[in-house]
Amino acid sequence: MSPLPRRLDDLSLVEASVWSNLAEAAQDRTHPWRLAVLATTDGAVADARTVVIREVDVPARRLVVYTDARSPKVAQIEAHPLGTMVVYSDPLGWQLRLSVKLGIETTGLAVWSRWAKLKMTPAAHDFLSPLPPGSPLDRPTPERGSREHFAVVTAEVLAVDWVELHAEGHRRARFDDEGARWLAP
Ligand SMILES: Cc1cc2nc3c(=O)[nH]c(=O)nc-3n(C[C@H](O)[C@H](O)[C@H](O)COP(=O)(O)O)c2cc1C
């Protein structure tokens, strides 16, 4: 995690630090922002789950998550692409609430190149279950299948809501296409 020499007073420095920490989280398994809560909706009911931030493209303001193509979140995202991702870092005291436009890719070079790397790792088993996530089982662990159900979730960040918890006073800011501004926490 990038150390903070002092409390940042400049909104552009806060925004730059937000993105450098997100980029770091995708590379460093121990970064508290490595795990995000991804919230979606089916149009009537909210849903949320933990996911791993796998990639961050800072210039494109885009995050990448991997998932099982059969998981319920995929259908939710296809029908309702606007979602929210939330991360919190205790050492930084920073919460991010990212308004995201989500997309699903199940075929194509971007999917196959990532799967080619992932299938050599233990994480591949997460995408090889013969049953879709959430299927009822008559025992604790499902059998392993051989066919992959790998999908790439892209999250284009439309807005960042940043909250800093601090003994000298909490602070909050928003970064979106209207610029950067301080908000009442
Ligand atoms: C620490 C942790 C990391 C996880 N990472 C992912 C992930 O990167 N992608 C994913 O699809 N599910 C991940 N899961 C499982 C999801 O939280 C969720 O249980 C699963 O994807 C089914 O979600 P859905 O029914 O909303 O589709 C993770 C769970 C935990 C506890």
PDB file of C-alpha atoms and ligand atoms in Angstrom:
ATOM      1  CA  MET A   1       0.000   0.000   0.000  1.00  0.00           C
ATOM      2  CA  SER A   2       1.316   3.474  -0.824  1.00  0.00           C
ATOM      3  CA  PRO A   3       2.317   5.265   2.394  1.00  0.00           C
ATOM      4  CA  LEU A   4       0.689   8.635   2.964  1.00  0.00           C
ATOM      5  CA  PRO A   5       3.324  11.153   4.105  1.00  0.00           C
ATOM      6  CA  ARG A   6       0.655  13.604   5.269  1.00  0.00           C
ATOM      7  CA  ARG A   7      -3.065  14.207   4.993  1.00  0.00           C
ATOM      8  CA  LEU A   8      -3.791  15.108   1.384  1.00  0.00           C
ATOM      9  CA  ASP A   9      -5.457  18.524   0.988  1.00  0.00           C
ATOM     10  CA  ASP A  10      -5.508  18.673  -2.770  1.00  0.00           C
ATOM     11  CA  LEU A  11      -8.390  16.910  -4.520  1.00  0.00           C
ATOM     12  CA  SER A  12      -6.225  15.991  -7.506  1.00  0.00           C
ATOM     13  CA  LEU A  13      -3.699  14.324  -5.170  1.00  0.00           C
ATOM     14  CA  VAL A  14      -6.508  12.420  -3.428  1.00  0.00           C
ATOM     15  CA  GLU A  15      -7.805  11.202  -6.782  1.00  0.00           C
ATOM     16  CA  ALA A  16      -4.315  10.187  -7.955  1.00  0.00           C
ATOM     17  CA  SER A  17      -3.739   8.291  -4.705  1.00  0.00           C
ATOM     18  CA  VAL A  18      -7.106   6.542  -5.012  1.00  0.00           C
ATOM     19  CA  TRP A  19      -6.145   5.247  -8.466  1.00  0.00           C
ATOM     20  CA  SER A  20      -2.578   4.308  -7.538  1.00  0.00           C
ATOM     21  CA  ASN A  21      -3.915   2.315  -4.579  1.00  0.00           C
ATOM     22  CA  LEU A  22      -6.496   0.594  -6.788  1.00  0.00           C
ATOM     23  CA  ALA A  23      -3.756  -0.330  -9.278  1.00  0.00           C
ATOM     24  CA  GLU A  24      -1.647  -1.665  -6.406  1.00  0.00           C
ATOM     25  CA  ALA A  25      -4.567  -3.716  -5.078  1.00  0.00           C
ATOM     26  CA  ALA A  26      -4.771  -5.608  -8.373  1.00  0.00           C
ATOM     27  CA  GLN A  27      -1.100  -6.592  -8.016  1.00  0.00           C
ATOM     28  CA  ASP A  28      -0.850  -7.143  -4.258  1.00  0.00           C
ATOM     29  CA  ARG A  29      -2.940  -9.872  -2.622  1.00  0.00           C
ATOM     30  CA  THR A  30      -2.452  -8.256   0.800  1.00  0.00           C
ATOM     31  CA  HIS A  31      -3.816  -4.831  -0.167  1.00  0.00           C
ATOM     32  CA  PRO A  32      -7.152  -4.274   1.649  1.00  0.00           C
ATOM     33  CA  TRP A  33      -8.730  -3.080  -1.593  1.00  0.00           C
ATOM     34  CA  ARG A  34      -7.936  -6.402  -3.312  1.00  0.00           C
ATOM     35  CA  LEU A  35     -11.378  -7.599  -2.178  1.00  0.00           C
ATOM     36  CA  ALA A  36     -14.376  -5.506  -3.175  1.00  0.00           C
ATOM     37  CA  VAL A  37     -18.074  -5.845  -2.507  1.00  0.00           C
ATOM     38  CA  LEU A  38     -19.844  -5.781  -5.858  1.00  0.00           C
ATOM     39  CA  ALA A  39     -23.489  -4.719  -5.615  1.00  0.00           C
ATOM     40  CA  THR A  40     -25.937  -5.379  -8.449  1.00  0.00           C
ATOM     41  CA  THR A  41     -29.692  -5.558  -8.857  1.00  0.00           C
ATOM     42  CA  ASP A  42     -32.212  -7.740 -10.651  1.00  0.00           C
ATOM     43  CA  GLY A  43     -34.366  -4.648 -11.070  1.00  0.00           C
ATOM     44  CA  ALA A  44     -36.330  -5.209  -7.864  1.00  0.00           C
ATOM     45  CA  VAL A  45     -33.945  -6.513  -5.219  1.00  0.00           C
ATOM     46  CA  ALA A  46     -30.355  -5.510  -4.414  1.00  0.00           C
ATOM     47  CA  ASP A  47     -27.648  -8.173  -4.282  1.00  0.00           C
ATOM     48  CA  ALA A  48     -23.996  -8.005  -3.219  1.00  0.00           C
ATOM     49  CA  ARG A  49     -20.988 -10.285  -2.911  1.00  0.00           C
ATOM     50  CA  THR A  50     -17.222 -10.226  -2.401  1.00  0.00           C
ATOM     51  CA  VAL A  51     -15.044 -10.323  -5.527  1.00  0.00           C
ATOM     52  CA  VAL A  52     -11.321 -10.055  -6.261  1.00  0.00           C
ATOM     53  CA  ILE A  53     -10.104  -7.018  -8.192  1.00  0.00           C
ATOM     54  CA  ARG A  54      -7.869  -8.701 -10.801  1.00  0.00           C
ATOM     55  CA  GLU A  55      -6.882  -5.779 -13.021  1.00  0.00           C
ATOM     56  CA  VAL A  56      -7.057  -2.003 -12.957  1.00  0.00           C
ATOM     57  CA  ASP A  57      -6.554   0.091 -16.095  1.00  0.00           C
ATOM     58  CA  VAL A  58      -5.968   3.549 -14.630  1.00  0.00           C
ATOM     59  CA  PRO A  59      -6.122   5.660 -17.840  1.00  0.00           C
ATOM     60  CA  ALA A  60      -9.305   3.856 -18.939  1.00  0.00           C
ATOM     61  CA  ARG A  61     -10.779   4.015 -15.399  1.00  0.00           C
ATOM     62  CA  ARG A  62     -11.644   0.323 -15.738  1.00  0.00           C
ATOM     63  CA  LEU A  63     -11.532  -2.612 -13.336  1.00  0.00           C
ATOM     64  CA  VAL A  64     -11.644  -6.328 -14.165  1.00  0.00           C
ATOM     65  CA  VAL A  65     -13.112  -9.161 -12.089  1.00  0.00           C
ATOM     66  CA  TYR A  66     -13.365 -12.858 -12.985  1.00  0.00           C
ATOM     67  CA  THR A  67     -16.491 -14.898 -12.443  1.00  0.00           C
ATOM     68  CA  ASP A  68     -18.382 -18.074 -13.347  1.00  0.00           C
ATOM     69  CA  ALA A  69     -20.444 -17.313 -16.455  1.00  0.00           C
ATOM     70  CA  ARG A  70     -23.416 -19.180 -14.934  1.00  0.00           C
ATOM     71  CA  SER A  71     -23.483 -17.218 -11.675  1.00  0.00           C
ATOM     72  CA  PRO A  72     -26.658 -15.219 -10.950  1.00  0.00           C
ATOM     73  CA  LYS A  73     -24.752 -11.955 -10.959  1.00  0.00           C
ATOM     74  CA  VAL A  74     -24.061 -12.390 -14.693  1.00  0.00           C
ATOM     75  CA  ALA A  75     -27.759 -12.337 -15.622  1.00  0.00           C
ATOM     76  CA  GLN A  76     -28.278  -9.389 -13.264  1.00  0.00           C
ATOM     77  CA  ILE A  77     -25.450  -7.444 -14.920  1.00  0.00           C
ATOM     78  CA  GLU A  78     -26.687  -8.222 -18.432  1.00  0.00           C
ATOM     79  CA  ALA A  79     -30.149  -6.886 -17.572  1.00  0.00           C
ATOM     80  CA  HIS A  80     -29.018  -4.041 -15.279  1.00  0.00           C
ATOM     81  CA  PRO A  81     -25.435  -2.953 -16.032  1.00  0.00           C
ATOM     82  CA  LEU A  82     -25.204  -0.141 -13.468  1.00  0.00           C
ATOM     83  CA  GLY A  83     -23.738  -1.364 -10.175  1.00  0.00           C
ATOM     84  CA  THR A  84     -21.626  -0.280  -7.220  1.00  0.00           C
ATOM     85  CA  MET A  85     -18.301  -1.556  -5.923  1.00  0.00           C
ATOM     86  CA  VAL A  86     -17.244  -0.824  -2.346  1.00  0.00           C
ATOM     87  CA  VAL A  87     -13.787  -1.214  -0.805  1.00  0.00           C
ATOM     88  CA  TYR A  88     -12.404  -0.151   2.565  1.00  0.00           C
ATOM     89  CA  SER A  89      -8.845   0.074   3.850  1.00  0.00           C
ATOM     90  CA  ASP A  90      -8.332   0.280   7.593  1.00  0.00           C
ATOM     91  CA  PRO A  91      -4.682   1.456   7.326  1.00  0.00           C
ATOM     92  CA  LEU A  92      -5.709   4.261   4.958  1.00  0.00           C
ATOM     93  CA  GLY A  93      -9.059   4.873   6.659  1.00  0.00           C
ATOM     94  CA  TRP A  94     -10.433   5.173   3.130  1.00  0.00           C
ATOM     95  CA  GLN A  95     -13.721   3.850   1.770  1.00  0.00           C
ATOM     96  CA  LEU A  96     -14.435   3.986  -1.952  1.00  0.00           C
ATOM     97  CA  ARG A  97     -17.895   3.657  -3.369  1.00  0.00           C
ATOM     98  CA  LEU A  98     -17.434   3.227  -7.114  1.00  0.00           C
ATOM     99  CA  SER A  99     -20.415   3.750  -9.425  1.00  0.00           C
ATOM    100  CA  VAL A 100     -19.700   1.332 -12.249  1.00  0.00           C
ATOM    101  CA  LYS A 101     -21.057   0.354 -15.638  1.00  0.00           C
ATOM    102  CA  LEU A 102     -20.615  -3.404 -15.767  1.00  0.00           C
ATOM    103  CA  GLY A 103     -20.082  -5.645 -18.775  1.00  0.00           C
ATOM    104  CA  ILE A 104     -19.710  -9.404 -19.273  1.00  0.00           C
ATOM    105  CA  GLU A 105     -17.368 -11.099 -21.728  1.00  0.00           C
ATOM    106  CA  THR A 106     -17.506 -14.871 -22.209  1.00  0.00           C
ATOM    107  CA  THR A 107     -15.780 -15.262 -25.582  1.00  0.00           C
ATOM    108  CA  GLY A 108     -13.004 -13.605 -27.528  1.00  0.00           C
ATOM    109  CA  LEU A 109      -9.301 -13.034 -27.176  1.00  0.00           C
ATOM    110  CA  ALA A 110      -9.545 -11.055 -23.924  1.00  0.00           C
ATOM    111  CA  VAL A 111     -11.335 -14.003 -22.276  1.00  0.00           C
ATOM    112  CA  TRP A 112      -9.192 -16.790 -23.716  1.00  0.00           C
ATOM    113  CA  SER A 113      -5.873 -15.093 -22.966  1.00  0.00           C
ATOM    114  CA  ARG A 114      -6.858 -14.622 -19.315  1.00  0.00           C
ATOM    115  CA  TRP A 115      -8.213 -18.166 -19.017  1.00  0.00           C
ATOM    116  CA  ALA A 116      -4.990 -19.567 -20.545  1.00  0.00           C
ATOM    117  CA  LYS A 117      -3.034 -18.018 -17.657  1.00  0.00           C
ATOM    118  CA  LEU A 118      -5.589 -18.776 -14.946  1.00  0.00           C
ATOM    119  CA  LYS A 119      -6.062 -22.440 -15.835  1.00  0.00           C
ATOM    120  CA  MET A 120      -2.479 -23.162 -14.709  1.00  0.00           C
ATOM    121  CA  THR A 121      -3.355 -21.962 -11.179  1.00  0.00           C
ATOM    122  CA  PRO A 122      -5.435 -23.440  -8.312  1.00  0.00           C
ATOM    123  CA  ALA A 123      -8.006 -20.664  -8.893  1.00  0.00           C
ATOM    124  CA  ALA A 124      -9.045 -22.490 -12.105  1.00  0.00           C
ATOM    125  CA  HIS A 125     -11.184 -24.865 -10.014  1.00  0.00           C
ATOM    126  CA  ASP A 126     -13.521 -21.967  -9.224  1.00  0.00           C
ATOM    127  CA  PHE A 127     -14.592 -22.025 -12.884  1.00  0.00           C
ATOM    128  CA  LEU A 128     -14.748 -25.789 -13.452  1.00  0.00           C
ATOM    129  CA  SER A 129     -17.675 -26.783 -11.247  1.00  0.00           C
ATOM    130  CA  PRO A 130     -20.200 -28.933 -13.144  1.00  0.00           C
ATOM    131  CA  LEU A 131     -23.005 -27.029 -11.390  1.00  0.00           C
ATOM    132  CA  PRO A 132     -23.801 -23.331 -11.564  1.00  0.00           C
ATOM    133  CA  PRO A 133     -23.016 -21.300  -8.415  1.00  0.00           C
ATOM    134  CA  GLY A 134     -25.969 -21.456  -6.012  1.00  0.00           C
ATOM    135  CA  SER A 135     -27.147 -24.932  -7.147  1.00  0.00           C
ATOM    136  CA  PRO A 136     -28.435 -27.113  -4.276  1.00  0.00           C
ATOM    137  CA  LEU A 137     -26.079 -29.966  -3.262  1.00  0.00           C
ATOM    138  CA  ASP A 138     -26.650 -33.127  -1.238  1.00  0.00           C
ATOM    139  CA  ARG A 139     -23.102 -32.901   0.167  1.00  0.00           C
ATOM    140  CA  PRO A 140     -20.793 -30.034   1.146  1.00  0.00           C
ATOM    141  CA  THR A 141     -18.462 -29.996  -1.885  1.00  0.00           C
ATOM    142  CA  PRO A 142     -19.403 -30.502  -5.551  1.00  0.00           C
ATOM    143  CA  GLU A 143     -17.503 -32.824  -7.873  1.00  0.00           C
ATOM    144  CA  ARG A 144     -14.987 -31.246 -10.188  1.00  0.00           C
ATOM    145  CA  GLY A 145     -15.953 -30.800 -13.807  1.00  0.00           C
ATOM    146  CA  SER A 146     -13.689 -30.366 -16.772  1.00  0.00           C
ATOM    147  CA  ARG A 147     -15.388 -27.675 -18.791  1.00  0.00           C
ATOM    148  CA  GLU A 148     -14.649 -24.083 -17.892  1.00  0.00           C
ATOM    149  CA  HIS A 149     -17.346 -21.477 -17.346  1.00  0.00           C
ATOM    150  CA  PHE A 150     -15.064 -18.513 -17.164  1.00  0.00           C
ATOM    151  CA  ALA A 151     -16.280 -14.948 -17.681  1.00  0.00           C
ATOM    152  CA  VAL A 152     -14.627 -11.558 -17.427  1.00  0.00           C
ATOM    153  CA  VAL A 153     -16.567  -8.785 -15.707  1.00  0.00           C
ATOM    154  CA  THR A 154     -15.501  -5.289 -16.727  1.00  0.00           C
ATOM    155  CA  ALA A 155     -16.361  -2.326 -14.543  1.00  0.00           C
ATOM    156  CA  GLU A 156     -16.084   1.129 -16.058  1.00  0.00           C
ATOM    157  CA  VAL A 157     -15.843   3.588 -13.180  1.00  0.00           C
ATOM    158  CA  LEU A 158     -18.304   6.443 -13.724  1.00  0.00           C
ATOM    159  CA  ALA A 159     -17.913   8.078 -10.313  1.00  0.00           C
ATOM    160  CA  VAL A 160     -15.809   7.687  -7.175  1.00  0.00           C
ATOM    161  CA  ASP A 161     -17.229   8.539  -3.763  1.00  0.00           C
ATOM    162  CA  TRP A 162     -14.248   8.765  -1.379  1.00  0.00           C
ATOM    163  CA  VAL A 163     -14.615   8.843   2.415  1.00  0.00           C
ATOM    164  CA  GLU A 164     -11.683   9.298   4.775  1.00  0.00           C
ATOM    165  CA  LEU A 165     -12.106   8.470   8.451  1.00  0.00           C
ATOM    166  CA  HIS A 166      -9.746  10.605  10.540  1.00  0.00           C
ATOM    167  CA  ALA A 167      -9.384  11.668  14.177  1.00  0.00           C
ATOM    168  CA  GLU A 168      -9.145  15.313  13.071  1.00  0.00           C
ATOM    169  CA  GLY A 169     -12.433  15.059  11.165  1.00  0.00           C
ATOM    170  CA  HIS A 170     -13.798  12.798   8.500  1.00  0.00           C
ATOM    171  CA  ARG A 171     -13.731  14.003   4.901  1.00  0.00           C
ATOM    172  CA  ARG A 172     -15.552  13.043   1.737  1.00  0.00           C
ATOM    173  CA  ALA A 173     -15.120  13.860  -1.937  1.00  0.00           C
ATOM    174  CA  ARG A 174     -16.660  12.916  -5.258  1.00  0.00           C
ATOM    175  CA  PHE A 175     -14.869  12.456  -8.565  1.00  0.00           C
ATOM    176  CA  ASP A 176     -16.982  12.128 -11.704  1.00  0.00           C
ATOM    177  CA  ASP A 177     -17.496  13.660 -15.148  1.00  0.00           C
ATOM    178  CA  GLU A 178     -18.438  16.966 -13.497  1.00  0.00           C
ATOM    179  CA  GLY A 179     -15.020  17.140 -11.830  1.00  0.00           C
ATOM    180  CA  ALA A 180     -13.800  16.805  -8.254  1.00  0.00           C
ATOM    181  CA  ARG A 181     -15.458  18.347  -5.202  1.00  0.00           C
ATOM    182  CA  TRP A 182     -15.564  18.073  -1.437  1.00  0.00           C
ATOM    183  CA  LEU A 183     -18.764  16.811   0.146  1.00  0.00           C
ATOM    184  CA  ALA A 184     -20.089  16.816   3.696  1.00  0.00           C
ATOM    185  CA  PRO A 185     -19.146  13.424   5.099  1.00  0.00           C
TER     186      PRO A 185
HETATM  187  C1  LIG B   1     -12.832 -13.675  -0.403  1.00  0.00           C
HETATM  188  C2  LIG B   1     -13.787 -13.999  -1.510  1.00  0.00           C
HETATM  189  C3  LIG B   1     -13.450 -13.691  -2.816  1.00  0.00           C
HETATM  190  C4  LIG B   1     -14.318 -13.986  -3.859  1.00  0.00           C
HETATM  191  N1  LIG B   1     -13.972 -13.627  -5.135  1.00  0.00           N
HETATM  192  C5  LIG B   1     -14.855 -13.859  -6.142  1.00  0.00           C
HETATM  193  C6  LIG B   1     -14.559 -13.414  -7.467  1.00  0.00           C
HETATM  194  O1  LIG B   1     -13.505 -12.829  -7.756  1.00  0.00           O
HETATM  195  N2  LIG B   1     -15.475 -13.655  -8.425  1.00  0.00           N
HETATM  196  C7  LIG B   1     -16.662 -14.291  -8.151  1.00  0.00           C
HETATM  197  O2  LIG B   1     -17.456 -14.463  -9.071  1.00  0.00           O
HETATM  198  N3  LIG B   1     -16.976 -14.713  -6.915  1.00  0.00           N
HETATM  199  C8  LIG B   1     -16.098 -14.508  -5.909  1.00  0.00           C
HETATM  200  N4  LIG B   1     -16.396 -14.914  -4.636  1.00  0.00           N
HETATM  201  C9  LIG B   1     -17.686 -15.613  -4.412  1.00  0.00           C
HETATM  202  C10 LIG B   1     -18.808 -14.582  -4.412  1.00  0.00           C
HETATM  203  O3  LIG B   1     -18.725 -13.781  -3.249  1.00  0.00           O
HETATM  204  C11 LIG B   1     -20.199 -15.232  -4.532  1.00  0.00           C
HETATM  205  O4  LIG B   1     -20.423 -16.083  -3.449  1.00  0.00           O
HETATM  206  C12 LIG B   1     -20.344 -16.006  -5.834  1.00  0.00           C
HETATM  207  O5  LIG B   1     -19.689 -15.342  -6.908  1.00  0.00           O
HETATM  208  C13 LIG B   1     -21.823 -16.181  -6.203  1.00  0.00           C
HETATM  209  O6  LIG B   1     -22.368 -14.889  -6.343  1.00  0.00           O
HETATM  210  P1  LIG B   1     -23.754 -14.595  -7.099  1.00  0.00           P
HETATM  211  O7  LIG B   1     -24.692 -15.680  -6.638  1.00  0.00           O
HETATM  212  O8  LIG B   1     -24.138 -13.259  -6.630  1.00  0.00           O
HETATM  213  O9  LIG B   1     -23.482 -14.642  -8.574  1.00  0.00           O
HETATM  214  C14 LIG B   1     -15.555 -14.622  -3.580  1.00  0.00           C
HETATM  215  C15 LIG B   1     -15.896 -14.920  -2.261  1.00  0.00           C
HETATM  216  C16 LIG B   1     -15.021 -14.619  -1.253  1.00  0.00           C
HETATM  217  C17 LIG B   1     -15.405 -14.962   0.167  1.00  0.00           C
END
